[in-house]
Amino acid sequence: MQHHHLLSIAVTESVLATTLTTRVFIPSPLESSTTTTPTVQQSPSSPEETKFSTKTPTQSPTIVDEMVHKNQEDGRNATESTNCTFDPCVHLQDTCFNTPDLTCICSGVTSTSQPPDSPTSLAVTVVTHSLVLVTWCAPNSPVTQYLLGVRYEGLLQKNLSFSSAARQVFISDLEADRTYHICLQAVNGAGSSGPECTSVWMGLNTQVFFYTLLVVCGVLMLIVATLSFCLYKQCKKATTIFISLKNKEKKRKKKGTL
């Protein structure tokens, strides 16, 4: 019994004589250059004694440079992709409101729950006496299609529709020497815009005028040729009669002499 008691005391003293070391790691952000790692050492003689050690982790300069470069690129890309650079007047180019997977911002956009603004810069160019080219620019609004109406003296002559990417259209089969009233509207799910209108005079049919002039010139040339021929025939006949009279007079004189 005494032997077991002595063995227990010896084991207890051996355990108490062992230094207990506890390390606590405190994480810090990447920007911090030092990390404080407190080391607590306790012994039977001084349980409250605490020692702190400071360690400075090393970081590769290459990794730091790559991180800075990436941050600069991210900032530059964010700045470059702030505003969309769509040209609203380019034909067959959809507006940024109708283009999926955008990385830019469409500034000044009206809501899709509101009717769109009217198209701008509507212009009509006469190509021939029966053909015109209509051009326009898209509004700063979401658009699903465009509606175009052609009127003459208040009566609707044509009613056409085009996709949201259209910026121009040719209108044919118009009458010469007429003034047409052309109106364009933008449409989306919430309604249609106010009409943007302009007028165009088709002018005269230059081809008909040209062919008419050719016919008149041909008739005049034919008349001149006919008159010239008649005058020539008349002059020739008069000359023949004059020569015949002279010959008769000569014969009469010869008979009188004999």
Short mmCIF file of the C-alpha atoms (twelve columns), coordinates in Angstrom:
data_MODEL
# 
_entry.id   MODEL 
# 
loop_
_atom_site.group_PDB 
_atom_site.id 
_atom_site.type_symbol 
_atom_site.label_atom_id 
_atom_site.label_alt_id 
_atom_site.label_comp_id 
_atom_site.label_asym_id 
_atom_site.label_seq_id 
_atom_site.Cartn_x 
_atom_site.Cartn_y 
_atom_site.Cartn_z 
_atom_site.pdbx_PDB_model_num 
ATOM 1   C CA . MET A 1   0.000   0.000  0.000    1 
ATOM 2   C CA . GLN A 2   2.776   2.428  0.840    1 
ATOM 3   C CA . HIS A 3   4.514   1.426  -2.376   1 
ATOM 4   C CA . HIS A 4   1.464   2.380  -4.462   1 
ATOM 5   C CA . HIS A 5   1.154   5.721  -2.666   1 
ATOM 6   C CA . LEU A 6   4.817   6.609  -3.407   1 
ATOM 7   C CA . LEU A 7   4.367   5.689  -7.090   1 
ATOM 8   C CA . SER A 8   1.306   7.975  -7.402   1 
ATOM 9   C CA . ILE A 9   3.191   10.919 -5.873   1 
ATOM 10  C CA . ALA A 10  6.103   10.409 -8.298   1 
ATOM 11  C CA . VAL A 11  3.779   10.385 -11.335  1 
ATOM 12  C CA . THR A 12  2.010   13.544 -10.158  1 
ATOM 13  C CA . GLU A 13  5.304   15.426 -9.708   1 
ATOM 14  C CA . SER A 14  6.452   14.297 -13.169  1 
ATOM 15  C CA . VAL A 15  3.280   15.611 -14.775  1 
ATOM 16  C CA . LEU A 16  3.448   18.926 -12.900  1 
ATOM 17  C CA . ALA A 17  7.109   19.364 -13.876  1 
ATOM 18  C CA . THR A 18  6.195   19.205 -17.583  1 
ATOM 19  C CA . THR A 19  5.866   22.608 -19.270  1 
ATOM 20  C CA . LEU A 20  2.488   23.067 -20.972  1 
ATOM 21  C CA . THR A 21  2.664   25.145 -24.164  1 
ATOM 22  C CA . THR A 22  -0.440  26.516 -25.933  1 
ATOM 23  C CA . ARG A 23  -0.296  28.408 -29.221  1 
ATOM 24  C CA . VAL A 24  -3.131  30.555 -30.502  1 
ATOM 25  C CA . PHE A 25  -3.079  31.741 -34.133  1 
ATOM 26  C CA . ILE A 26  -4.957  34.970 -34.892  1 
ATOM 27  C CA . PRO A 27  -5.744  35.368 -38.628  1 
ATOM 28  C CA . SER A 28  -5.254  38.799 -40.150  1 
ATOM 29  C CA . PRO A 29  -6.198  40.350 -43.519  1 
ATOM 30  C CA . LEU A 30  -3.825  40.147 -46.497  1 
ATOM 31  C CA . GLU A 31  -3.071  43.837 -46.175  1 
ATOM 32  C CA . SER A 32  -1.463  43.334 -42.719  1 
ATOM 33  C CA . SER A 33  2.288   42.801 -42.842  1 
ATOM 34  C CA . THR A 34  2.663   41.192 -39.365  1 
ATOM 35  C CA . THR A 35  0.832   38.500 -37.408  1 
ATOM 36  C CA . THR A 36  0.963   38.365 -33.619  1 
ATOM 37  C CA . THR A 37  1.106   34.830 -32.226  1 
ATOM 38  C CA . PRO A 38  0.891   34.764 -28.441  1 
ATOM 39  C CA . THR A 39  2.591   31.779 -26.767  1 
ATOM 40  C CA . VAL A 40  1.389   30.881 -23.281  1 
ATOM 41  C CA . GLN A 41  3.731   28.862 -21.086  1 
ATOM 42  C CA . GLN A 42  2.669   27.658 -17.669  1 
ATOM 43  C CA . SER A 43  4.714   25.886 -15.017  1 
ATOM 44  C CA . PRO A 44  3.927   24.738 -11.485  1 
ATOM 45  C CA . SER A 45  5.949   27.620 -10.007  1 
ATOM 46  C CA . SER A 46  4.246   30.499 -11.942  1 
ATOM 47  C CA . PRO A 47  0.829   29.598 -13.418  1 
ATOM 48  C CA . GLU A 48  0.078   33.215 -14.564  1 
ATOM 49  C CA . GLU A 49  3.334   33.787 -16.461  1 
ATOM 50  C CA . THR A 50  2.657   34.504 -20.121  1 
ATOM 51  C CA . LYS A 51  5.123   35.139 -22.941  1 
ATOM 52  C CA . PHE A 52  4.228   36.690 -26.360  1 
ATOM 53  C CA . SER A 53  6.222   36.170 -29.515  1 
ATOM 54  C CA . THR A 54  5.725   38.107 -32.780  1 
ATOM 55  C CA . LYS A 55  6.258   36.415 -36.148  1 
ATOM 56  C CA . THR A 56  6.326   38.217 -39.514  1 
ATOM 57  C CA . PRO A 57  5.144   35.963 -42.362  1 
ATOM 58  C CA . THR A 58  6.843   36.430 -45.672  1 
ATOM 59  C CA . GLN A 59  4.856   36.902 -48.929  1 
ATOM 60  C CA . SER A 60  6.191   36.572 -52.446  1 
ATOM 61  C CA . PRO A 61  6.585   39.979 -54.221  1 
ATOM 62  C CA . THR A 62  5.349   38.365 -57.448  1 
ATOM 63  C CA . ILE A 63  2.022   37.436 -55.862  1 
ATOM 64  C CA . VAL A 64  1.574   40.960 -54.510  1 
ATOM 65  C CA . ASP A 65  2.304   42.508 -57.932  1 
ATOM 66  C CA . GLU A 66  -0.189  40.187 -59.605  1 
ATOM 67  C CA . MET A 67  -2.854  41.121 -57.056  1 
ATOM 68  C CA . VAL A 68  -2.270  44.853 -57.585  1 
ATOM 69  C CA . HIS A 69  -2.301  44.448 -61.376  1 
ATOM 70  C CA . LYS A 70  -5.545  42.478 -61.230  1 
ATOM 71  C CA . ASN A 71  -7.185  45.099 -59.027  1 
ATOM 72  C CA . GLN A 72  -6.128  47.831 -61.457  1 
ATOM 73  C CA . GLU A 73  -7.566  45.868 -64.412  1 
ATOM 74  C CA . ASP A 74  -10.824 45.258 -62.546  1 
ATOM 75  C CA . GLY A 75  -11.140 48.956 -61.814  1 
ATOM 76  C CA . ARG A 76  -10.363 49.897 -65.410  1 
ATOM 77  C CA . ASN A 77  -12.868 47.381 -66.797  1 
ATOM 78  C CA . ALA A 78  -15.541 48.617 -64.428  1 
ATOM 79  C CA . THR A 79  -14.958 52.173 -65.643  1 
ATOM 80  C CA . GLU A 80  -14.928 51.227 -69.343  1 
ATOM 81  C CA . SER A 81  -18.151 49.209 -69.113  1 
ATOM 82  C CA . THR A 82  -20.128 51.890 -67.317  1 
ATOM 83  C CA . ASN A 83  -22.088 53.298 -70.288  1 
ATOM 84  C CA . CYS A 84  -23.200 51.557 -73.485  1 
ATOM 85  C CA . THR A 85  -21.944 53.065 -76.757  1 
ATOM 86  C CA . PHE A 86  -24.759 52.103 -79.142  1 
ATOM 87  C CA . ASP A 87  -25.482 54.426 -82.087  1 
ATOM 88  C CA . PRO A 88  -29.283 54.848 -82.220  1 
ATOM 89  C CA . CYS A 89  -29.177 55.801 -85.935  1 
ATOM 90  C CA . VAL A 90  -27.327 52.724 -87.318  1 
ATOM 91  C CA . HIS A 91  -29.547 50.447 -89.412  1 
ATOM 92  C CA . LEU A 92  -30.017 46.837 -88.203  1 
ATOM 93  C CA . GLN A 93  -28.330 47.547 -84.851  1 
ATOM 94  C CA . ASP A 94  -30.627 46.783 -81.944  1 
ATOM 95  C CA . THR A 95  -30.624 49.179 -79.011  1 
ATOM 96  C CA . CYS A 96  -28.949 48.203 -75.774  1 
ATOM 97  C CA . PHE A 97  -32.372 47.754 -74.162  1 
ATOM 98  C CA . ASN A 98  -33.138 44.866 -76.534  1 
ATOM 99  C CA . THR A 99  -29.676 43.241 -76.456  1 
ATOM 100 C CA . PRO A 100 -29.180 40.321 -74.003  1 
ATOM 101 C CA . ASP A 101 -26.066 39.669 -71.882  1 
ATOM 102 C CA . LEU A 102 -24.975 43.293 -71.624  1 
ATOM 103 C CA . THR A 103 -21.871 44.289 -69.669  1 
ATOM 104 C CA . CYS A 104 -22.666 48.019 -69.871  1 
ATOM 105 C CA . ILE A 105 -25.320 50.337 -68.491  1 
ATOM 106 C CA . CYS A 106 -28.057 51.930 -70.616  1 
ATOM 107 C CA . SER A 107 -28.295 55.453 -69.231  1 
ATOM 108 C CA . GLY A 108 -31.490 57.502 -69.301  1 
ATOM 109 C CA . VAL A 109 -33.751 54.563 -70.076  1 
ATOM 110 C CA . THR A 110 -37.500 54.914 -69.737  1 
ATOM 111 C CA . SER A 111 -39.281 52.097 -67.968  1 
ATOM 112 C CA . THR A 112 -40.715 49.135 -69.869  1 
ATOM 113 C CA . SER A 113 -43.993 49.836 -68.082  1 
ATOM 114 C CA . GLN A 114 -44.261 53.159 -69.950  1 
ATOM 115 C CA . PRO A 115 -44.838 53.816 -73.679  1 
ATOM 116 C CA . PRO A 116 -41.597 54.650 -75.532  1 
ATOM 117 C CA . ASP A 117 -40.479 58.099 -76.609  1 
ATOM 118 C CA . SER A 118 -40.981 59.129 -80.232  1 
ATOM 119 C CA . PRO A 119 -38.309 58.311 -82.847  1 
ATOM 120 C CA . THR A 120 -36.013 61.193 -83.736  1 
ATOM 121 C CA . SER A 121 -34.345 62.642 -86.862  1 
ATOM 122 C CA . LEU A 122 -37.052 61.406 -89.248  1 
ATOM 123 C CA . ALA A 123 -36.036 62.227 -92.847  1 
ATOM 124 C CA . VAL A 124 -37.338 61.327 -96.322  1 
ATOM 125 C CA . THR A 125 -35.160 61.256 -99.463  1 
ATOM 126 C CA . VAL A 126 -36.738 61.052 -102.938 1 
ATOM 127 C CA . VAL A 127 -34.991 58.358 -105.008 1 
ATOM 128 C CA . THR A 128 -37.287 58.346 -108.064 1 
ATOM 129 C CA . HIS A 129 -40.739 59.749 -108.865 1 
ATOM 130 C CA . SER A 130 -42.272 56.648 -107.170 1 
ATOM 131 C CA . LEU A 131 -39.637 55.620 -104.572 1 
ATOM 132 C CA . VAL A 132 -38.457 57.276 -101.324 1 
ATOM 133 C CA . LEU A 133 -36.013 56.350 -98.544  1 
ATOM 134 C CA . VAL A 134 -37.184 56.971 -94.949  1 
ATOM 135 C CA . THR A 135 -34.539 57.121 -92.162  1 
ATOM 136 C CA . TRP A 136 -34.782 57.751 -88.404  1 
ATOM 137 C CA . CYS A 137 -33.008 57.301 -85.038  1 
ATOM 138 C CA . ALA A 138 -34.230 55.107 -82.182  1 
ATOM 139 C CA . PRO A 139 -35.571 56.744 -79.001  1 
ATOM 140 C CA . ASN A 140 -33.950 56.273 -75.605  1 
ATOM 141 C CA . SER A 141 -36.591 53.692 -74.708  1 
ATOM 142 C CA . PRO A 142 -37.264 49.961 -75.001  1 
ATOM 143 C CA . VAL A 143 -38.864 49.322 -78.438  1 
ATOM 144 C CA . THR A 144 -40.381 46.137 -79.873  1 
ATOM 145 C CA . GLN A 145 -41.376 47.463 -83.325  1 
ATOM 146 C CA . TYR A 146 -42.017 50.567 -85.444  1 
ATOM 147 C CA . LEU A 147 -45.243 51.519 -87.232  1 
ATOM 148 C CA . LEU A 148 -45.153 53.713 -90.361  1 
ATOM 149 C CA . GLY A 149 -48.147 55.296 -92.074  1 
ATOM 150 C CA . VAL A 150 -48.276 57.048 -95.472  1 
ATOM 151 C CA . ARG A 151 -51.177 59.422 -96.170  1 
ATOM 152 C CA . TYR A 152 -52.249 61.441 -99.209  1 
ATOM 153 C CA . GLU A 153 -54.850 64.172 -98.727  1 
ATOM 154 C CA . GLY A 154 -55.797 62.639 -95.364  1 
ATOM 155 C CA . LEU A 155 -56.372 59.150 -96.741  1 
ATOM 156 C CA . LEU A 156 -54.178 56.282 -95.515  1 
ATOM 157 C CA . GLN A 157 -52.237 54.835 -98.460  1 
ATOM 158 C CA . LYS A 158 -49.818 52.470 -96.668  1 
ATOM 159 C CA . ASN A 159 -49.531 51.029 -93.135  1 
ATOM 160 C CA . LEU A 160 -46.216 49.222 -92.503  1 
ATOM 161 C CA . SER A 161 -44.419 47.689 -89.471  1 
ATOM 162 C CA . PHE A 162 -40.705 47.011 -88.876  1 
ATOM 163 C CA . SER A 163 -38.504 45.351 -86.245  1 
ATOM 164 C CA . SER A 164 -36.841 47.294 -83.431  1 
ATOM 165 C CA . ALA A 165 -33.463 47.049 -85.234  1 
ATOM 166 C CA . ALA A 166 -34.678 48.904 -88.348  1 
ATOM 167 C CA . ARG A 167 -33.525 52.487 -88.950  1 
ATOM 168 C CA . GLN A 168 -34.479 52.906 -92.617  1 
ATOM 169 C CA . VAL A 169 -36.975 51.625 -95.180  1 
ATOM 170 C CA . PHE A 170 -37.734 52.115 -98.880  1 
ATOM 171 C CA . ILE A 171 -41.333 52.962 -99.833  1 
ATOM 172 C CA . SER A 172 -42.306 52.276 -103.441 1 
ATOM 173 C CA . ASP A 173 -45.359 52.553 -105.720 1 
ATOM 174 C CA . LEU A 174 -45.954 56.233 -104.992 1 
ATOM 175 C CA . GLU A 175 -47.518 58.648 -107.479 1 
ATOM 176 C CA . ALA A 176 -45.577 61.433 -109.172 1 
ATOM 177 C CA . ASP A 177 -46.479 65.090 -108.562 1 
ATOM 178 C CA . ARG A 178 -48.077 64.295 -105.173 1 
ATOM 179 C CA . THR A 179 -47.323 65.406 -101.601 1 
ATOM 180 C CA . TYR A 180 -47.356 62.551 -99.072  1 
ATOM 181 C CA . HIS A 181 -47.547 62.813 -95.265  1 
ATOM 182 C CA . ILE A 182 -45.363 60.161 -93.538  1 
ATOM 183 C CA . CYS A 183 -45.600 59.388 -89.782  1 
ATOM 184 C CA . LEU A 184 -43.544 56.961 -87.647  1 
ATOM 185 C CA . GLN A 185 -44.300 55.564 -84.163  1 
ATOM 186 C CA . ALA A 186 -42.297 53.430 -81.708  1 
ATOM 187 C CA . VAL A 187 -44.130 50.588 -79.940  1 
ATOM 188 C CA . ASN A 188 -43.459 48.413 -76.870  1 
ATOM 189 C CA . GLY A 189 -45.517 46.293 -74.487  1 
ATOM 190 C CA . ALA A 190 -46.879 49.357 -72.669  1 
ATOM 191 C CA . GLY A 191 -48.154 51.191 -75.758  1 
ATOM 192 C CA . SER A 192 -47.013 53.421 -78.616  1 
ATOM 193 C CA . SER A 193 -45.251 56.769 -78.771  1 
ATOM 194 C CA . GLY A 194 -46.536 59.958 -80.301  1 
ATOM 195 C CA . PRO A 195 -46.086 60.121 -84.094  1 
ATOM 196 C CA . GLU A 196 -43.024 61.730 -85.665  1 
ATOM 197 C CA . CYS A 197 -44.147 63.118 -89.038  1 
ATOM 198 C CA . THR A 198 -42.808 64.788 -92.174  1 
ATOM 199 C CA . SER A 199 -44.021 65.550 -95.712  1 
ATOM 200 C CA . VAL A 200 -42.473 64.906 -99.127  1 
ATOM 201 C CA . TRP A 201 -43.373 66.023 -102.660 1 
ATOM 202 C CA . MET A 202 -42.682 63.358 -105.255 1 
ATOM 203 C CA . GLY A 203 -42.035 65.774 -108.131 1 
ATOM 204 C CA . LEU A 204 -42.639 65.141 -111.808 1 
ATOM 205 C CA . ASN A 205 -42.048 61.904 -113.629 1 
ATOM 206 C CA . THR A 206 -38.800 62.757 -115.398 1 
ATOM 207 C CA . GLN A 207 -38.922 59.624 -117.532 1 
ATOM 208 C CA . VAL A 208 -42.317 60.501 -118.991 1 
ATOM 209 C CA . PHE A 209 -41.128 64.070 -119.567 1 
ATOM 210 C CA . PHE A 210 -38.002 62.797 -121.304 1 
ATOM 211 C CA . TYR A 211 -39.904 60.418 -123.578 1 
ATOM 212 C CA . THR A 212 -42.497 63.088 -124.363 1 
ATOM 213 C CA . LEU A 213 -39.723 65.485 -125.312 1 
ATOM 214 C CA . LEU A 214 -38.211 62.847 -127.594 1 
ATOM 215 C CA . VAL A 215 -41.546 62.292 -129.330 1 
ATOM 216 C CA . VAL A 216 -42.083 66.034 -129.828 1 
ATOM 217 C CA . CYS A 217 -38.583 66.430 -131.225 1 
ATOM 218 C CA . GLY A 218 -39.171 63.511 -133.584 1 
ATOM 219 C CA . VAL A 219 -42.434 64.984 -134.858 1 
ATOM 220 C CA . LEU A 220 -40.814 68.382 -135.389 1 
ATOM 221 C CA . MET A 221 -37.954 66.795 -137.310 1 
ATOM 222 C CA . LEU A 222 -40.448 64.893 -139.473 1 
ATOM 223 C CA . ILE A 223 -42.364 68.090 -140.236 1 
ATOM 224 C CA . VAL A 224 -39.185 69.931 -141.146 1 
ATOM 225 C CA . ALA A 225 -38.095 67.069 -143.401 1 
ATOM 226 C CA . THR A 226 -41.497 66.978 -145.127 1 
ATOM 227 C CA . LEU A 227 -41.521 70.723 -145.710 1 
ATOM 228 C CA . SER A 228 -38.004 70.604 -147.022 1 
ATOM 229 C CA . PHE A 229 -38.924 67.838 -149.452 1 
ATOM 230 C CA . CYS A 230 -42.017 69.724 -150.636 1 
ATOM 231 C CA . LEU A 231 -40.066 72.905 -151.141 1 
ATOM 232 C CA . TYR A 232 -37.447 70.977 -153.038 1 
ATOM 233 C CA . LYS A 233 -40.094 69.407 -155.293 1 
ATOM 234 C CA . GLN A 234 -41.774 72.765 -155.801 1 
ATOM 235 C CA . CYS A 235 -38.540 74.491 -156.675 1 
ATOM 236 C CA . LYS A 236 -37.570 71.723 -159.082 1 
ATOM 237 C CA . LYS A 237 -40.946 71.910 -160.816 1 
ATOM 238 C CA . ALA A 238 -40.727 75.688 -161.145 1 
ATOM 239 C CA . THR A 239 -37.261 75.416 -162.649 1 
ATOM 240 C CA . THR A 240 -38.490 72.856 -165.191 1 
ATOM 241 C CA . ILE A 241 -41.380 75.105 -166.247 1 
ATOM 242 C CA . PHE A 242 -39.070 78.079 -166.604 1 
ATOM 243 C CA . ILE A 243 -36.662 76.134 -168.834 1 
ATOM 244 C CA . SER A 244 -39.557 74.844 -170.938 1 
ATOM 245 C CA . LEU A 245 -40.864 78.374 -171.544 1 
ATOM 246 C CA . LYS A 246 -37.434 79.516 -172.613 1 
ATOM 247 C CA . ASN A 247 -37.130 76.716 -175.131 1 
ATOM 248 C CA . LYS A 248 -40.542 77.502 -176.643 1 
ATOM 249 C CA . GLU A 249 -39.603 81.145 -177.019 1 
ATOM 250 C CA . LYS A 250 -36.386 80.246 -178.806 1 
ATOM 251 C CA . LYS A 251 -38.237 78.014 -181.255 1 
ATOM 252 C CA . ARG A 252 -40.732 80.760 -182.012 1 
ATOM 253 C CA . LYS A 253 -37.946 83.198 -182.796 1 
ATOM 254 C CA . LYS A 254 -36.305 80.726 -185.153 1 
ATOM 255 C CA . LYS A 255 -39.550 80.238 -187.079 1 
ATOM 256 C CA . GLY A 256 -40.023 83.976 -187.445 1 
ATOM 257 C CA . THR A 257 -36.563 84.398 -188.883 1 
ATOM 258 C CA . LEU A 258 -37.151 81.772 -191.510 1 
# 
